Every structure is written in structure tokens, then in C-alpha cells.
CSV table of N, CA and C in Angstrom, one decimal:
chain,number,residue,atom,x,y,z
T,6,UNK,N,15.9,-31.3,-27.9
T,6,UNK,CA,16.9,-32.3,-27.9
T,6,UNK,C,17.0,-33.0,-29.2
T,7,UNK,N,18.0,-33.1,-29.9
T,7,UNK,CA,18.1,-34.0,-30.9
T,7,UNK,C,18.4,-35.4,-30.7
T,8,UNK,N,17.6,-36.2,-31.4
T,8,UNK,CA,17.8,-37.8,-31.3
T,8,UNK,C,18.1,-38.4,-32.9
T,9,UNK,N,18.8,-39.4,-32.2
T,9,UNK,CA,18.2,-40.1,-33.9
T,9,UNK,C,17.4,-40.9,-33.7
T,10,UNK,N,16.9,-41.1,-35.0
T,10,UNK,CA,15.7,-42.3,-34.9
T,10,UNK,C,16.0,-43.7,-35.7
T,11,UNK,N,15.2,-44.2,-35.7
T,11,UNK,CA,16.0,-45.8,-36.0
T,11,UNK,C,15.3,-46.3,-37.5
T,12,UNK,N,16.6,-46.9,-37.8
T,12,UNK,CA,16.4,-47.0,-39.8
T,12,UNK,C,17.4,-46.7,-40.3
T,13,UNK,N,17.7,-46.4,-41.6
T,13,UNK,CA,18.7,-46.1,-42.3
T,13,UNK,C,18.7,-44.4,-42.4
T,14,UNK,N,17.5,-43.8,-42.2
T,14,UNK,CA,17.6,-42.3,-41.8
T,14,UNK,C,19.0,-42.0,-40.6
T,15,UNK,N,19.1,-40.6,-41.3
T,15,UNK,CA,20.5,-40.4,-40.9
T,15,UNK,C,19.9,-38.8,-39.9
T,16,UNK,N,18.3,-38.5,-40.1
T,16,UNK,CA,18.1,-37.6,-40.1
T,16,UNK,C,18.2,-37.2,-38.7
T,17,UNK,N,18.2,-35.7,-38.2
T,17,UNK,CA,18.2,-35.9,-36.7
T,17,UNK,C,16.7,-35.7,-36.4
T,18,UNK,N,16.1,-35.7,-35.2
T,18,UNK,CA,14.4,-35.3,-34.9
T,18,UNK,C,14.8,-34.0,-34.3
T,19,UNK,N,13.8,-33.1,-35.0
T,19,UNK,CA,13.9,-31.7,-34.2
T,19,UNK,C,12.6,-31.0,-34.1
T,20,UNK,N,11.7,-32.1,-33.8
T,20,UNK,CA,10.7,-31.6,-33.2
T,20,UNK,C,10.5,-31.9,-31.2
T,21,UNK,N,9.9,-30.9,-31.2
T,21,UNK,CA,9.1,-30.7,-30.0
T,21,UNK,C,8.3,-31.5,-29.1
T,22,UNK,N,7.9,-32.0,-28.0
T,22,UNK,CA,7.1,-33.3,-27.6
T,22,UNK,C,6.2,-32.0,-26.8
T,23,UNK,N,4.9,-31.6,-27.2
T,23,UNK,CA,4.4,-30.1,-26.6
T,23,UNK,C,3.2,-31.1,-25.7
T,24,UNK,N,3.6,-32.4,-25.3
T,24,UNK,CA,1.9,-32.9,-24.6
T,24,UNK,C,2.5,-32.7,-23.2
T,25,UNK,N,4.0,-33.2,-23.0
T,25,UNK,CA,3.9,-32.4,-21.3
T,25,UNK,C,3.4,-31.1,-21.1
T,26,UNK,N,3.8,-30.5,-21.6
T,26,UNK,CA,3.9,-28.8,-21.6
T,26,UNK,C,2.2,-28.7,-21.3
T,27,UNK,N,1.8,-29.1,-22.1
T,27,UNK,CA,0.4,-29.0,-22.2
T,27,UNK,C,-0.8,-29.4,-21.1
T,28,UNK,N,-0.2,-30.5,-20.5
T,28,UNK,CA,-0.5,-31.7,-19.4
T,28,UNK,C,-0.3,-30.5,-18.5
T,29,UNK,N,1.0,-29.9,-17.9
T,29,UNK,CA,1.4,-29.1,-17.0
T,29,UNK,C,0.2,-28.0,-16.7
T,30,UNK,N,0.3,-27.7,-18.2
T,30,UNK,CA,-0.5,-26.1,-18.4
T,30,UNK,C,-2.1,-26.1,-17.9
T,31,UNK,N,-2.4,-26.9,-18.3
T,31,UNK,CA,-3.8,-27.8,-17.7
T,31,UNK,C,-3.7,-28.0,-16.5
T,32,UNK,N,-2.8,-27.9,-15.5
T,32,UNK,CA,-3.2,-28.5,-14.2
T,32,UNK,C,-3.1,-27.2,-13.5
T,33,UNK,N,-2.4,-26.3,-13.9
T,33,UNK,CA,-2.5,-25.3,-13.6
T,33,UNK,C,-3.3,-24.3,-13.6
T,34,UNK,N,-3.9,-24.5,-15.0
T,34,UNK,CA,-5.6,-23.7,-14.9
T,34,UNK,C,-6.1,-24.4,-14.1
T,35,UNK,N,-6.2,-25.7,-13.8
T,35,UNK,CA,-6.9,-26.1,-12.9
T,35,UNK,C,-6.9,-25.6,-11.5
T,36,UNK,N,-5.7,-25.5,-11.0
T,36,UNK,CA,-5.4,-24.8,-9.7
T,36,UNK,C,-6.0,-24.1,-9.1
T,37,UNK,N,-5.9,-22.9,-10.8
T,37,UNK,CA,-5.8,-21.1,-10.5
T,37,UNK,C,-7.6,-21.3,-10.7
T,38,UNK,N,-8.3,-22.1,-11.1
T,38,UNK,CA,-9.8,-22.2,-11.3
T,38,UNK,C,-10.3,-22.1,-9.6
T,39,UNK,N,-9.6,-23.4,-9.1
T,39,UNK,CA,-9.7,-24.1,-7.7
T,39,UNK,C,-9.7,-23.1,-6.8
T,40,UNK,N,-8.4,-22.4,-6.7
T,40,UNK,CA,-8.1,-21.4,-5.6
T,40,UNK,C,-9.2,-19.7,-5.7
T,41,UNK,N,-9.4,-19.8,-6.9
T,41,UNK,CA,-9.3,-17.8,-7.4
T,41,UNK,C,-10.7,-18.1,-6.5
T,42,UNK,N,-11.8,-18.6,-5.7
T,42,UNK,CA,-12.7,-18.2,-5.1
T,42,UNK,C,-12.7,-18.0,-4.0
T,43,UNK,N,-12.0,-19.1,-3.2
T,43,UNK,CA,-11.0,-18.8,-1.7
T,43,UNK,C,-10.4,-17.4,-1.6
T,44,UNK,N,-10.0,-16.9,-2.5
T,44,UNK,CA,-9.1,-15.4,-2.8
T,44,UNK,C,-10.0,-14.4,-2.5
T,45,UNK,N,-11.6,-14.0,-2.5
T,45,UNK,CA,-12.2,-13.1,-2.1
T,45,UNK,C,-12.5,-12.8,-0.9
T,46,UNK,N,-12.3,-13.9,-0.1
T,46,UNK,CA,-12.2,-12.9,1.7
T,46,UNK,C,-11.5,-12.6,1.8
T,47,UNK,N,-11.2,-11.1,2.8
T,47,UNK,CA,-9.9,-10.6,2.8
T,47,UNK,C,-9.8,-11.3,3.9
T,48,UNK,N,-10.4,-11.6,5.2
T,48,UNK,CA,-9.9,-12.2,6.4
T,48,UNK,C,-11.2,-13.3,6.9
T,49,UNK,N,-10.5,-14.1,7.8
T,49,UNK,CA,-11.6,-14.8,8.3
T,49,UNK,C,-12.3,-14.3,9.2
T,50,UNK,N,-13.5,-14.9,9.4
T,50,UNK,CA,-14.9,-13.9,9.9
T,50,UNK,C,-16.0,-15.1,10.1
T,51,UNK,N,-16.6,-15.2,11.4
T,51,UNK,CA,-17.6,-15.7,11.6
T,51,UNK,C,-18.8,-15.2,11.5
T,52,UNK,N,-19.0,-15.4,10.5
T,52,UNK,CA,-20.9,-14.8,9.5
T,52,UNK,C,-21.5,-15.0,10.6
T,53,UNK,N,-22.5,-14.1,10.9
T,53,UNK,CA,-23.9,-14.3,11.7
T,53,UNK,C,-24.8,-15.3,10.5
T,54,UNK,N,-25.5,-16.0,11.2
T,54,UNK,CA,-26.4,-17.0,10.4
T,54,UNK,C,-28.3,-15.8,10.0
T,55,UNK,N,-28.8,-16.3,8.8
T,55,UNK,CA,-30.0,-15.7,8.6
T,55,UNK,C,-30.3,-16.7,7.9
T,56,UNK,N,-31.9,-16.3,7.5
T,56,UNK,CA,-33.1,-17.0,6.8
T,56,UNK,C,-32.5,-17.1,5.4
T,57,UNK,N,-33.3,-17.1,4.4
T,57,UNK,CA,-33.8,-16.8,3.4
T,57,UNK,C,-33.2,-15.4,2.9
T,58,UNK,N,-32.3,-15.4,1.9
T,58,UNK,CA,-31.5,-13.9,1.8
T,58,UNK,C,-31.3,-14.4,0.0
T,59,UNK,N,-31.2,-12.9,-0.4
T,59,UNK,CA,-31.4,-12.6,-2.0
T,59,UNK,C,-29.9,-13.0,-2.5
T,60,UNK,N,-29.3,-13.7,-3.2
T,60,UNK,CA,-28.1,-13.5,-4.0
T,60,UNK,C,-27.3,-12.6,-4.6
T,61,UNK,N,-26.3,-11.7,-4.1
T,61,UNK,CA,-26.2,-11.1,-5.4
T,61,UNK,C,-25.5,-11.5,-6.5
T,62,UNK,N,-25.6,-10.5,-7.4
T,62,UNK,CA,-25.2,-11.2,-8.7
T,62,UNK,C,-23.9,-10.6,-9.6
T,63,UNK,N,-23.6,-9.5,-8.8
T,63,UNK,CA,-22.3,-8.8,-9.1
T,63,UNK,C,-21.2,-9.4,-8.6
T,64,UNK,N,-20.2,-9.7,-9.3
T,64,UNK,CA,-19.2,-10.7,-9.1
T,64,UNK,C,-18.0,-9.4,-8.6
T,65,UNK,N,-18.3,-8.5,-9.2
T,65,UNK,CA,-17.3,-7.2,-9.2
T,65,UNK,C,-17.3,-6.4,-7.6
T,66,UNK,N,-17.3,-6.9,-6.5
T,66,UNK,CA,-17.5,-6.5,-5.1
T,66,UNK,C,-16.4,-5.9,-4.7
T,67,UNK,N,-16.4,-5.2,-3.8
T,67,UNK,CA,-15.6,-4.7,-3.1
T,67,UNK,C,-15.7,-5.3,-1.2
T,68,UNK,N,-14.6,-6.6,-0.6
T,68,UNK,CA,-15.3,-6.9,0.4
T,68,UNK,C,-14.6,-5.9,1.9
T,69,UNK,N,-15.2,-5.6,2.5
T,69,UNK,CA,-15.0,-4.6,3.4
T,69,UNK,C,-15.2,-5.8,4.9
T,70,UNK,N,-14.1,-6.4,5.3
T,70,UNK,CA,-14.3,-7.3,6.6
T,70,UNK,C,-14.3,-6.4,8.0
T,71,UNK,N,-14.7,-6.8,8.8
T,71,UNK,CA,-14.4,-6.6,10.6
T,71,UNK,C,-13.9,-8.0,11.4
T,72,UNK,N,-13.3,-8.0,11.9
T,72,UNK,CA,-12.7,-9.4,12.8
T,72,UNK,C,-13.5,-9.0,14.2
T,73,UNK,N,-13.5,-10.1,14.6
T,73,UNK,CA,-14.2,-10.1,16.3
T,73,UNK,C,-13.4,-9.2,17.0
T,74,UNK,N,-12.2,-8.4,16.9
T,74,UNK,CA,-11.4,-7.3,18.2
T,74,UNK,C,-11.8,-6.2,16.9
T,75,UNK,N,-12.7,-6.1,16.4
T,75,UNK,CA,-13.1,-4.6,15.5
T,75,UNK,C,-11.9,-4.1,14.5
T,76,UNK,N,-10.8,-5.1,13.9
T,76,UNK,CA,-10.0,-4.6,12.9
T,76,UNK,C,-11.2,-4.6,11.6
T,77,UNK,N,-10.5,-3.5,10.7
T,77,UNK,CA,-11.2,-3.6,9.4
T,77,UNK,C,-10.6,-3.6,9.0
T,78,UNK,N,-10.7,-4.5,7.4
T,78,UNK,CA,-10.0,-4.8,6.3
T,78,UNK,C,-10.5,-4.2,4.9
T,79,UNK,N,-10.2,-3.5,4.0
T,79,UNK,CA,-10.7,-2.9,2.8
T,79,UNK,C,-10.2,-3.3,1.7
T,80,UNK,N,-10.5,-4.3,1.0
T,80,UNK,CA,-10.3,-5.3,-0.2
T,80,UNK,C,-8.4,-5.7,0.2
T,81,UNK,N,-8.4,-6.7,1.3
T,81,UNK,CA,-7.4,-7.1,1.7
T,81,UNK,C,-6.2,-6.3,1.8
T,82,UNK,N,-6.6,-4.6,2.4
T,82,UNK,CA,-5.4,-4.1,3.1
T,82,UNK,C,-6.5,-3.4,4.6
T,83,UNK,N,-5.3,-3.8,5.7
T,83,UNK,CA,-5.9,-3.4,6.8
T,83,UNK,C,-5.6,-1.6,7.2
T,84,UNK,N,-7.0,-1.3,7.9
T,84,UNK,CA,-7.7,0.3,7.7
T,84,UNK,C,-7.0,0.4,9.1
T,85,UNK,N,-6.6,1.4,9.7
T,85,UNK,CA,-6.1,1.8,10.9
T,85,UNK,C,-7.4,2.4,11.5
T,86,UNK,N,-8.3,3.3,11.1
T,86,UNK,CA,-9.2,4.1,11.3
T,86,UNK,C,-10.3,4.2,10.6
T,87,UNK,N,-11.0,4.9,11.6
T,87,UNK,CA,-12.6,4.8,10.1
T,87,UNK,C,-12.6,6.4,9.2
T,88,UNK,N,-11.5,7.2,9.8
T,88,UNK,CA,-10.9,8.7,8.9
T,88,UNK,C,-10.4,7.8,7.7
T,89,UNK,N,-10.0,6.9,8.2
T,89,UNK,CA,-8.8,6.6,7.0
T,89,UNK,C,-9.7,5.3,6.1
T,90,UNK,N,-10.6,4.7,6.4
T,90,UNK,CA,-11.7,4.1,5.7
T,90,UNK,C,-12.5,4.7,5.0
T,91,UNK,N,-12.8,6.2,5.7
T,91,UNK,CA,-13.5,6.9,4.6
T,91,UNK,C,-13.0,7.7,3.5
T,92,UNK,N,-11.7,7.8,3.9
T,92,UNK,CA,-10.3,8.5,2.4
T,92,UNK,C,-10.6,7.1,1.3
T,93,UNK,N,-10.2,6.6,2.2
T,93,UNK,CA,-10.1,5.1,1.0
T,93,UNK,C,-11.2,5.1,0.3
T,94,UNK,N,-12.8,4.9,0.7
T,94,UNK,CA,-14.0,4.5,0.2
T,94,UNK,C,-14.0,6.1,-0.7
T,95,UNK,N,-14.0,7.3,-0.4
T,95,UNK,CA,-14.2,8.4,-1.3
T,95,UNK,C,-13.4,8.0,-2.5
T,96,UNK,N,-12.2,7.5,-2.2
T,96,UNK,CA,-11.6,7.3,-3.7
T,96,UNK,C,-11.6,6.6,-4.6
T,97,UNK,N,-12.0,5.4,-3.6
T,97,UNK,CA,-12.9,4.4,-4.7
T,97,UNK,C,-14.3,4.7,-5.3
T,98,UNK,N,-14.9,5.6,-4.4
T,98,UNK,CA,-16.4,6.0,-5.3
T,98,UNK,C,-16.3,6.7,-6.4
T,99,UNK,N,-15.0,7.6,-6.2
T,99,UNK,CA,-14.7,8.5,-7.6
T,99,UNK,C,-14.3,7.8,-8.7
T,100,UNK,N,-13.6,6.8,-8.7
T,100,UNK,CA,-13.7,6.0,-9.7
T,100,UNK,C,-14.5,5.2,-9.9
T,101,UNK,N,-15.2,4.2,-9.0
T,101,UNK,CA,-16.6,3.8,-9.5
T,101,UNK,C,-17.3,4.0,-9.0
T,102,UNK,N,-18.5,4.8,-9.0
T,102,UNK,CA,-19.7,5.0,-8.0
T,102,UNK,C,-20.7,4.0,-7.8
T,103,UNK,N,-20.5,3.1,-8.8
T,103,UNK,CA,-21.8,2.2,-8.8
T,103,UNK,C,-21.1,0.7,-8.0
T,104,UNK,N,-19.8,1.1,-7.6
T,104,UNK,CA,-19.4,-0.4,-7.1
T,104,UNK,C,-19.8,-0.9,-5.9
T,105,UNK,N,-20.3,-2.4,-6.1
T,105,UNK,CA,-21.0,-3.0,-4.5
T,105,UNK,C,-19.8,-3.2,-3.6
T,106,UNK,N,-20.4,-2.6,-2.4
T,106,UNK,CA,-19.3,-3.4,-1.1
T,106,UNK,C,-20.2,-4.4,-0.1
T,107,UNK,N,-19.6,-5.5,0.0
T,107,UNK,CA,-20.4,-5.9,1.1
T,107,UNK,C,-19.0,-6.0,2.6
T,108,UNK,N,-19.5,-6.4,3.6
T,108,UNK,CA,-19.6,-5.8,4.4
T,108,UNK,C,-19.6,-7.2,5.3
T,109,UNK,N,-18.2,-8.1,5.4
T,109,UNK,CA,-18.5,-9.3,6.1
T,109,UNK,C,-17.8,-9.0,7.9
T,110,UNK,N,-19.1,-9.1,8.3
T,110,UNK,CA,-18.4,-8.6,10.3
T,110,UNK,C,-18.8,-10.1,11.1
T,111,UNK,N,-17.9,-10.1,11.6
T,111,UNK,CA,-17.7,-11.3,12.8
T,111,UNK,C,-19.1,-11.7,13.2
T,112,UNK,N,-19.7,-12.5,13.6
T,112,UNK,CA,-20.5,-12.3,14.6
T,112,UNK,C,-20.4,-11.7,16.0
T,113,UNK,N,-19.1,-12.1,16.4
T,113,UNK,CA,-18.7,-11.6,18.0
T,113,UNK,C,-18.4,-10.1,18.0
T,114,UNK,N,-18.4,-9.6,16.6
T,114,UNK,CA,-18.1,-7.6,16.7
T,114,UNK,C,-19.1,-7.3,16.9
T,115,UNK,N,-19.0,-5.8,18.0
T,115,UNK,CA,-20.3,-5.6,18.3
T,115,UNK,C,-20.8,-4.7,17.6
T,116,UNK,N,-22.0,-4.8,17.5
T,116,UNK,CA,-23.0,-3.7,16.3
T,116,UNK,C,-22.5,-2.3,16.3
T,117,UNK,N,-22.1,-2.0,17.6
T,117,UNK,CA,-21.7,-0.3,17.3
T,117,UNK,C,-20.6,-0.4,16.2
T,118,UNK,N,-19.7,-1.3,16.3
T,118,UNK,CA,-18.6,-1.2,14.8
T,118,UNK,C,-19.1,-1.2,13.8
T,119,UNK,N,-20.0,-2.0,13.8
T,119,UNK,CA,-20.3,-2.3,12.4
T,119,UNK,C,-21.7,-1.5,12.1
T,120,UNK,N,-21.9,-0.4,12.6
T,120,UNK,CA,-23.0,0.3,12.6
T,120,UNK,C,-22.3,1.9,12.0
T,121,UNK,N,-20.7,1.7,12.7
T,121,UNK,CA,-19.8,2.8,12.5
T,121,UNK,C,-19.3,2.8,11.3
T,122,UNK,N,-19.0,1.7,10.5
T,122,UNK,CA,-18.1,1.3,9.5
T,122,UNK,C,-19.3,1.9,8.3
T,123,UNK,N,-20.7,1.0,8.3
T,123,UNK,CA,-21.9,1.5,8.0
T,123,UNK,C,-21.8,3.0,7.3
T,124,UNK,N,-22.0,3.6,8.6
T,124,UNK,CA,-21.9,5.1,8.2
T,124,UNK,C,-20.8,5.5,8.1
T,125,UNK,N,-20.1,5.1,8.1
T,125,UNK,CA,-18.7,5.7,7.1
T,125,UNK,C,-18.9,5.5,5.7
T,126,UNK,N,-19.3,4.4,5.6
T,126,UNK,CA,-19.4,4.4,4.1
T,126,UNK,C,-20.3,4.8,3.5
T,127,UNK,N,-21.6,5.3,4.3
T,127,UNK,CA,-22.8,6.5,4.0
T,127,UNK,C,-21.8,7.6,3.8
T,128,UNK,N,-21.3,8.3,4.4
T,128,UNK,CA,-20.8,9.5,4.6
T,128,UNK,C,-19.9,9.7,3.7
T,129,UNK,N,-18.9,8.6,3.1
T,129,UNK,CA,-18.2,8.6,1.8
T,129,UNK,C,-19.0,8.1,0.6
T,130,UNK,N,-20.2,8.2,0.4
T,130,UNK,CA,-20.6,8.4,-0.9
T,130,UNK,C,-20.9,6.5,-1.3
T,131,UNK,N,-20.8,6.1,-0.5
T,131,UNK,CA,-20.9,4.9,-1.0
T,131,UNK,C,-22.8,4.0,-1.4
T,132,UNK,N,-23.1,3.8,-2.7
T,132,UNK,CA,-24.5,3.6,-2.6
T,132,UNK,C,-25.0,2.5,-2.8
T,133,UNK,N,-23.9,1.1,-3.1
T,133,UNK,CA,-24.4,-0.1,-2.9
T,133,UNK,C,-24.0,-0.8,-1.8
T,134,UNK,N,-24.4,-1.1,-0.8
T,134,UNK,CA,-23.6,-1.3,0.5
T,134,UNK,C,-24.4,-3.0,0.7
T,135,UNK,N,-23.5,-3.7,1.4
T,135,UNK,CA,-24.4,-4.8,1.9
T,135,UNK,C,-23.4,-5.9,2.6
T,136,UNK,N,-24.5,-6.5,3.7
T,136,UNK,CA,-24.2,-7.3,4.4
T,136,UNK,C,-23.9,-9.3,4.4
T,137,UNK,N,-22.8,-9.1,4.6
T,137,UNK,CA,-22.6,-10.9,4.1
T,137,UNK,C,-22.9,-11.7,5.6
T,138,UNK,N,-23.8,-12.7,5.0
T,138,UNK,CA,-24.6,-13.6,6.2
T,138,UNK,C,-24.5,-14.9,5.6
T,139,UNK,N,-24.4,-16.3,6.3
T,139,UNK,CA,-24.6,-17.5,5.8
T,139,UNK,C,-26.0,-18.0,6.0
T,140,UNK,N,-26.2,-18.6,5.6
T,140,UNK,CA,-27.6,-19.4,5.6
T,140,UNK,C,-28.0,-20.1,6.4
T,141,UNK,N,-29.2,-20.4,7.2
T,141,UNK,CA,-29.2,-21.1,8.3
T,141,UNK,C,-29.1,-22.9,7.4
């Protein structure tokens, strides 16, 4: 926007005022900071509680959910089947074999699912596998 400015200058202003822009820009990293950790469950899931459990330290996960009625979820698209869980997991191991999946199941799902899902992902090649628990 051109203004004039006050004085005998005749000149117009044709600069920029870049500290909104800036102010904006800032609140918005702040957001995308805020939210991007919320963004790693694919679905909600009531963790079984445990002791004393190791951290991991790979941020690069692949999370593989079960809901309490035994739906699976594979990095937030839902699996119809565990045929079709183990197409999915084979293809991801061929591109990366070393990738961790953990493995967040309801408390109320019963172990045979999550014993099933398990060895599906034995059976597709999968060699870092692991289980997500909260802490007592």
C-alpha cells in the first residue's frame, strides 16, 4: 500500500510492514509444534497399564492399533483383514526392513487378536515389533 508520509517529502512509502506476517508465521509453527505429537495415534485405544518399561528411542515408528471390537489400523488406514495386514506389512518391510512397529491394542481386545496380528507380522517379515503400554 502506498502512503504518504508527513513533511515536505513528496515521496510515496513503498515498503513492506513484514512484523505481522511474521507474528502470524510464528504462531503457526507454534500450532504445527503443538499438534504434530497428537498426530501419531492412528486411533484411540485404552493402553493396558505396566511397571517399569524401556523407552524407545526411534521416533521413525510405524503404529499398528486394535480398537476394543478387534478393528486394525496400519499407520492410520484401516486393515479389513489380517491377509490384507500381511500384504501391507510385506511391502513395507521391502522398503524398510529395519522399521519399528509398535503395536497399540485396547485393553478390552482380547489376546487372541492381538496374538493374531502378532504373528502376522512374524510371518510378514517384520523384525522390530513392539508393544505400547502406559505406565502405572
Amino acid at each position: 500500500m502506498a502512503m504518504k508520509t508527513g513533511g515536505d517529502n513528496d515521496e510515496v512509502m513503498s515498503e513492506i510492514n513484514v512484523t505481522p506476517l511474521v507474528d502470524v508465521m510464528l504462531v503457526l509453527v507454534i500450532v504445527f509444534l503443538v499438534t504434530a505429537p497428537l498426530l501419531t495415534q492412528s486411533m484411540n485405544v485404552n493402553l493396558p497399564k505396566t511397571g517399569a518399561v524401556a523407552a524407545s528411542d526411534d521416533n521413525k515408528s510405524t503404529p499398528i492399533g486394535i480398537d476394543a471390537q478387534g478393528r486394525i489400523v496400519l499407520d492410520k488406514t484401516e486393515i479389513a483383514d489380517l491377509a490384507q495386514l500381511e500384504a501391507r506389512l510385506r511391502e513395507a518391510v521391502q522398503q524398510n526392513p529395519d522399521a519399528l512397529y509398535i503395536v497399540h491394542a485396547d485393553q478390552a481386545v482380547s489376546y487372541a487378536v492381538v496374538a493374531k496380528v502378532l504373528a502376522t507380522a512374524h510371518k510378514a517379515g517384520v523384525n522390530r515389533l513392539s508393544l505400547a503400554t502406559v505406565q502405572e
